Coordinates of C-alpha atoms and ligand atoms in Angstrom, one line a residue:
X1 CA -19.7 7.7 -22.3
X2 CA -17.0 9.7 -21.1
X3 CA -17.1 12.7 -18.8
X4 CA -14.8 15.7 -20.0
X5 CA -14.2 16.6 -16.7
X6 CA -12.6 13.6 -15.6
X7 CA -9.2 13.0 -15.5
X8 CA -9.4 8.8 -15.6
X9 CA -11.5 9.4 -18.9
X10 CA -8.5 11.4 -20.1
X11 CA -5.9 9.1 -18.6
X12 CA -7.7 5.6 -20.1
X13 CA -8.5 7.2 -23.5
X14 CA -4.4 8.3 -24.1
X15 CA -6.0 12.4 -24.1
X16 CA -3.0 12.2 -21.3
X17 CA 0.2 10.5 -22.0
X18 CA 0.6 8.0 -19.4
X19 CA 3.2 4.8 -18.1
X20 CA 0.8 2.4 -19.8
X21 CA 1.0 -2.0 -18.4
X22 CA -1.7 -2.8 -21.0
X23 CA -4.2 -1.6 -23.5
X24 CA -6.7 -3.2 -25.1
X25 CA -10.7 -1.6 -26.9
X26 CA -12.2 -1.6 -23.1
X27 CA -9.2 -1.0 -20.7
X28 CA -6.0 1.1 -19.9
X29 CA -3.6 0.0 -16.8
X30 CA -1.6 2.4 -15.9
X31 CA 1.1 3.0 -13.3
X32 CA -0.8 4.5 -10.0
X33 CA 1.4 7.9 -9.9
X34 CA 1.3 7.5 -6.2
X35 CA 2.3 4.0 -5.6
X36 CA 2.1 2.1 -2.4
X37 CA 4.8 0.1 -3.1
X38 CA 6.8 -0.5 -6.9
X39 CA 4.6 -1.5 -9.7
X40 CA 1.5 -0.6 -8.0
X41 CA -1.6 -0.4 -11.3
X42 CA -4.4 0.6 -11.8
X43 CA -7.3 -0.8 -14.7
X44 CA -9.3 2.0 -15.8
X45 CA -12.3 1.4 -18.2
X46 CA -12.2 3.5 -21.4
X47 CA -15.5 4.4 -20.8
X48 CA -16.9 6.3 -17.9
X49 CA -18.6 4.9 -14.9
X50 CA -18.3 6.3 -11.2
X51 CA -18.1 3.3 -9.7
X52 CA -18.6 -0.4 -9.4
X53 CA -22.6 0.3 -8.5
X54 CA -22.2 2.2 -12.0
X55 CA -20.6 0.0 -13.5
X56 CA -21.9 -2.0 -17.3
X57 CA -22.0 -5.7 -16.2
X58 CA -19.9 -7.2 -19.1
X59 CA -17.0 -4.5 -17.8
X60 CA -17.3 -5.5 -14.5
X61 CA -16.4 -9.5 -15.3
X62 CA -13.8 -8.2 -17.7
X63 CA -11.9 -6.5 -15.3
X64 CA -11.2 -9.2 -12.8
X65 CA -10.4 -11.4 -15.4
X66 CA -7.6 -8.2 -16.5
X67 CA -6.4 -8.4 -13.2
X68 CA -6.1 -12.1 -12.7
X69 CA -4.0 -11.7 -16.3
X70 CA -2.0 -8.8 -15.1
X71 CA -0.6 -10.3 -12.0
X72 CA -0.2 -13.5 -13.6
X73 CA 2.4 -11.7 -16.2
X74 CA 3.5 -8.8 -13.4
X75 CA 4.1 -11.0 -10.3
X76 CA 7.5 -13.1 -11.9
X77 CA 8.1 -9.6 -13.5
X78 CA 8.5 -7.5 -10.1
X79 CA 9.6 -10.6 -8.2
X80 CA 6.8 -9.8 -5.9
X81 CA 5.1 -12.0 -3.3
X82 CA 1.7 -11.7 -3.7
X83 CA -0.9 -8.9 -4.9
X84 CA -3.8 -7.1 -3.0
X85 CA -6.7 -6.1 -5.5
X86 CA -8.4 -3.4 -4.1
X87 CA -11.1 -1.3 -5.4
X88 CA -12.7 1.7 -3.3
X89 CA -16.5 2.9 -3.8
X90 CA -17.3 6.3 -2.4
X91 CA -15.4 8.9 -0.8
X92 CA -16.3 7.0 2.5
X93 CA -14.4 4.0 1.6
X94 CA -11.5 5.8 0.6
X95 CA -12.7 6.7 -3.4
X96 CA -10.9 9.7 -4.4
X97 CA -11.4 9.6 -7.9
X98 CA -14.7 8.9 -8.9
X99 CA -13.9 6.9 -12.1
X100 CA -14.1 3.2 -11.8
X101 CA -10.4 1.8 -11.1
X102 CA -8.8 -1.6 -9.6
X103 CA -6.0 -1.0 -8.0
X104 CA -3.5 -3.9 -7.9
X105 CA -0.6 -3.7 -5.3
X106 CA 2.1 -5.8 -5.5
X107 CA 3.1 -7.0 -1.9
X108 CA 6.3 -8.5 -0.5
X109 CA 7.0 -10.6 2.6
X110 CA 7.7 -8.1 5.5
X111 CA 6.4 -4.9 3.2
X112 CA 4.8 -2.3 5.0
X113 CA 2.1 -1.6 2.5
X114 CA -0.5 -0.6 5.1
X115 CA -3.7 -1.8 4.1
X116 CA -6.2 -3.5 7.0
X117 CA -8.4 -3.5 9.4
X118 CA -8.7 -3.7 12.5
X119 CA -10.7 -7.3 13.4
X120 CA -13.7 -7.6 16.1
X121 CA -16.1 -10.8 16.6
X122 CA -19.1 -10.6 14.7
X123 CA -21.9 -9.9 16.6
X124 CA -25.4 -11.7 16.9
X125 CA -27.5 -9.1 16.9
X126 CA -25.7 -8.0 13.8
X127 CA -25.8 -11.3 11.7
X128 CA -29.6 -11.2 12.5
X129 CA -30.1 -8.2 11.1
X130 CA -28.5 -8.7 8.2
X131 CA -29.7 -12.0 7.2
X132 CA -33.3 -10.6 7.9
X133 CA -33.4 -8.3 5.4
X134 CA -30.9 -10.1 2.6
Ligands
5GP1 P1 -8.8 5.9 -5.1 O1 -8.4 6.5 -3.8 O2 -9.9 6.8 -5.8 O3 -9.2 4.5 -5.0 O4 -7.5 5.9 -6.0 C1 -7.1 6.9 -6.8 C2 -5.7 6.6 -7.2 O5 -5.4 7.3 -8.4 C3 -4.6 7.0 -6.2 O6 -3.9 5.9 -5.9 C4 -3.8 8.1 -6.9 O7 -2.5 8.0 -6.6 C5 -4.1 7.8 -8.4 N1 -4.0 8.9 -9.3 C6 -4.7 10.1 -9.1 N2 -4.5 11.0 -10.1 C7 -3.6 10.3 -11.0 C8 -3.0 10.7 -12.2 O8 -3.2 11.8 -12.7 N3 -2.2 9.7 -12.8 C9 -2.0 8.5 -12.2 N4 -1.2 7.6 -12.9 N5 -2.6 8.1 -11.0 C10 -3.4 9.0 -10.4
ZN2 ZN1 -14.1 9.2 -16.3

């Protein structure tokens, strides 16, 4: 399904002209038109899901095998380092547009790409709780 209000829907089905990686029946990547660093992507579905809770089972393995094959043929092609696959649910985790998407960021050594976190110790209390209720 797609949602006409949705500008990933319009992006992935080519409604929009777009800088387009790859294209195949299930999958557009396109270049992220903010990017956090050169080449940054992103693999949008054709078809319209919210997000990876929404997101048709078959699609969801097909897209980490795209992005295994897209930084496999990007990474030489950039002459990056490394990648950082990141994919945001909800607007508390950073979503912005609520149409499924992987974002792959190409990273070099000494880049300042800010993505992290900042560490603490797990806690007892929490492991507990968690592993309760798994
Ligand atoms: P989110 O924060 O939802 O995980 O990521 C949304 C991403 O979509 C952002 O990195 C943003 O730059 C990108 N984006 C938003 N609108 C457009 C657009 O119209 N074209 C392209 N190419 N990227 C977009
Ligand atoms: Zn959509």
């Amino acid at each position: 399904m797609k949602d006409e209000n949705c500008i990933f829907c319009k992006l992935a089905n080519g409604e929009i002209p777009t800088a387009t990686l790859y294209e195949d029946e299930d999958f557009r990547v396109i270049l992220d038109a903010n990017p956090a660093s050169k080449g940054h992507a992103l693999i949008l579905p054709k078809e319209h899901y919210a997000n990876l809770y929404e997101l048709d089972d078959e699609l969801a393995s097909k897209s980490l095998v795209l992005a295994k094959k897209m930084i496999t043929k990007l990474t030489p092609i950039l002459g990056c380092d490394g990648y950082n696959i990141v994919q945001n649910n909800g607007e508390a985790a950073g979503q912005t547009v609520f149409h499924f998407h992987m974002h792959l960021i190409p990273r070099s050594k000494g880049d300042s790409v800010g993505l992290g976190w900042k560490m603490s110790a797990l806690k007892d209390e929490d492991k507990e709780d968690i592993l309760s209720k798994i």
